[in-house]
Amino acid sequence: MSVSTDLITLSAAQMADKLAAGEITSVELTQAHLDRIAAVDGVVHAFLHVNTEEALAVAAEVDAARAAGQSLHRLAGVPIAIKDLIVTVGQPTTAGSRILEGWMSPYDATVIEKIRAAKLPILGKTNLDEFAMGSSTEHSAFGDTHNPWDLDRIPGGSGGGSAAAVAAFEAPLALGTDTGGSIRQPAAVTGTVGVKPTYGGVSRYGAIAMASSLDQIGPCARTVEDAALLHELIGGHDPKDSTSLVDPVAAFAAAAADGDVTGLRIGVVTDLQGEGYQAGVLDRFGEALDLLREAGAEIVEVSCPHFRYALGAYYLIMPSEVSSNLAKFDGVRYGLRTLPTEGPLTIERVMAATRAAGFGAEAKRRIILGTYALSAGYYDAYYGSAQKVRTLVQRDFDAAFERVDILISPTAPTTAFRLGEKTDDPLAMYLNDVATIPANLAGVPGLSLPSGLATEDGLPAGIQLLAPAREDERLYRAGAALERLLVHRWGGPLLAQAPDLAEAASLTTTGGDK
Ligand code: GLN
């Protein structure tokens, strides 16, 4: 392996240590990632925009500051990729949609301000399903992202670009957003770690809103400790987000460092397994439970009887909020403007032509569904009922957390499916989120980490830990402990078993078979 290949396979924490010790510079580290992007992103397509010059300039700044003896953030100089739903000055933000193609934000999201203040070079913006609607990244207006484990398969969604970038060693860290699972499910199918923080734990200011009562920005990484470090950096109160919690950010990285499950009561959600779950996913899940038991955790079964209605409630509440949040994309204020080809040039007709041309099929489907659910006459039957179910799901969590400290389930029912397999079947696509959605409805935090490779297809499966609101720290403590046990069993990180992408990329560029 070349020096730069070795560098990019380190964890973000290890990179930070090498930077602090003066063994490497941030310019070297950032260049190594840019080289990797140049080498493999042609086949992965995780990035919509690569921010070469600015990333190297920030890296040089970090190196100079370090040489001058300035005190720096632990992650200073460690590069990061950003889901293209989060607004950034100086780089385009598309939300994966034609309607925002070429749009440049005049301001930074709060999480971006924090990342800039801590001096993490931003490598670029990653691909996603349009406005974060989807589970496969196939709803992006700018092409598919490919799963680094098997380039014919989906990387999950909506944040498939961020997860694939991290899995393909194009970035050690990335930001995602999770409305119904878009950080955790891509993590599960790419063998990476993803966390949806407690609702309000990370500012949403500058994350283009999909469904405001469900959306949450969170970390994508290759280890639990790395996710904890990034979460600590981006978390905390923000007066610009009225739903932001005022709590101080807990010591997530310290919790990950002393990862422990001794005496922890862990509840297996019986409603999130069984029918529809792939055998290999359940096998790896069961083995992880055995490891936790051997390590001193108490494993009990817990039923959350209303979880079975969560998916249905989500697919009414989320589109209702989508229909309202996406009303502002009208050809007047942002991005695309399309003029009607015939008839009078009225403002309504310009808006209609712009929205017809700018939104993809899934965005339109959800806008129509949400508008219908909110319409007078149907409001109580659909939106009102869904909100009641949401309360019942929250009560299931409350009751479960009286009995146990954390809950556990597979993250997604299956491993990565093939590109194109579910694009014509929205309901099959929606079913991917069956295990991740309850956390968004209740606002509680969730962490996904790899549980191993499913025997039948050799692809990564994910395991999800859930904690009560504001107890994200528990996820890092337990998640890091489980990760340690699993890595020991695998004899090294799971991603070390992923195929060599550089080879696939060179075969493609030389015209060989994939
Ligand atoms: N896959 C889910 C959906 O399509 C979740 C999306 C998300 O979390 N942004 O709505």
PDB file of C-alpha atoms and ligand atoms in Angstrom, residues 83 132-135 157-158 177-182 210 314-315 318 366 433, ligand 1:
ATOM      1  CA  LYS A  83     -24.314  16.269   2.385  1.00  0.00           C
ATOM      2  CA  ALA A 132     -33.490  13.923   1.096  1.00  0.00           C
ATOM      3  CA  MET A 133     -36.493  11.906  -0.067  1.00  0.00           C
ATOM      4  CA  GLY A 134     -35.521   8.315  -0.577  1.00  0.00           C
ATOM      5  CA  SER A 135     -33.581   5.316   0.674  1.00  0.00           C
ATOM      6  CA  GLY A 157     -30.386   7.017   1.124  1.00  0.00           C
ATOM      7  CA  SER A 158     -31.020   9.717   1.299  1.00  0.00           C
ATOM      8  CA  THR A 177     -29.316  14.550   7.753  1.00  0.00           C
ATOM      9  CA  ASP A 178     -31.829  12.057   9.097  1.00  0.00           C
ATOM     10  CA  THR A 179     -35.581  12.600   8.764  1.00  0.00           C
ATOM     11  CA  GLY A 180     -36.612   8.955   8.759  1.00  0.00           C
ATOM     12  CA  GLY A 181     -33.289   7.127   8.635  1.00  0.00           C
ATOM     13  CA  SER A 182     -31.143   8.898   6.054  1.00  0.00           C
ATOM     14  CA  MET A 210     -37.564  18.423   4.367  1.00  0.00           C
ATOM     15  CA  TYR A 314     -44.500   9.033   8.949  1.00  0.00           C
ATOM     16  CA  TYR A 315     -45.662   8.872   5.340  1.00  0.00           C
ATOM     17  CA  MET A 318     -43.475  13.896   6.518  1.00  0.00           C
ATOM     18  CA  ARG A 366     -44.809  13.712  -1.746  1.00  0.00           C
ATOM     19  CA  ASP A 433     -37.187   2.805   6.885  1.00  0.00           C
TER      20      ASP A 433
HETATM   21  N1  GLN B   1     -35.935   7.232   3.420  1.00  0.00           N
HETATM   22  C1  GLN B   1     -36.793   8.099   4.182  1.00  0.00           C
HETATM   23  C2  GLN B   1     -37.680   8.894   3.261  1.00  0.00           C
HETATM   24  O1  GLN B   1     -37.647   8.644   2.122  1.00  0.00           O
HETATM   25  C3  GLN B   1     -35.994   8.959   5.094  1.00  0.00           C
HETATM   26  C4  GLN B   1     -35.444  10.154   4.438  1.00  0.00           C
HETATM   27  C5  GLN B   1     -34.582  10.942   5.350  1.00  0.00           C
HETATM   28  O2  GLN B   1     -34.279  10.538   6.465  1.00  0.00           O
HETATM   29  N2  GLN B   1     -34.212  12.109   4.891  1.00  0.00           N
HETATM   30  O3  GLN B   1     -38.402   9.738   3.676  1.00  0.00           O
END
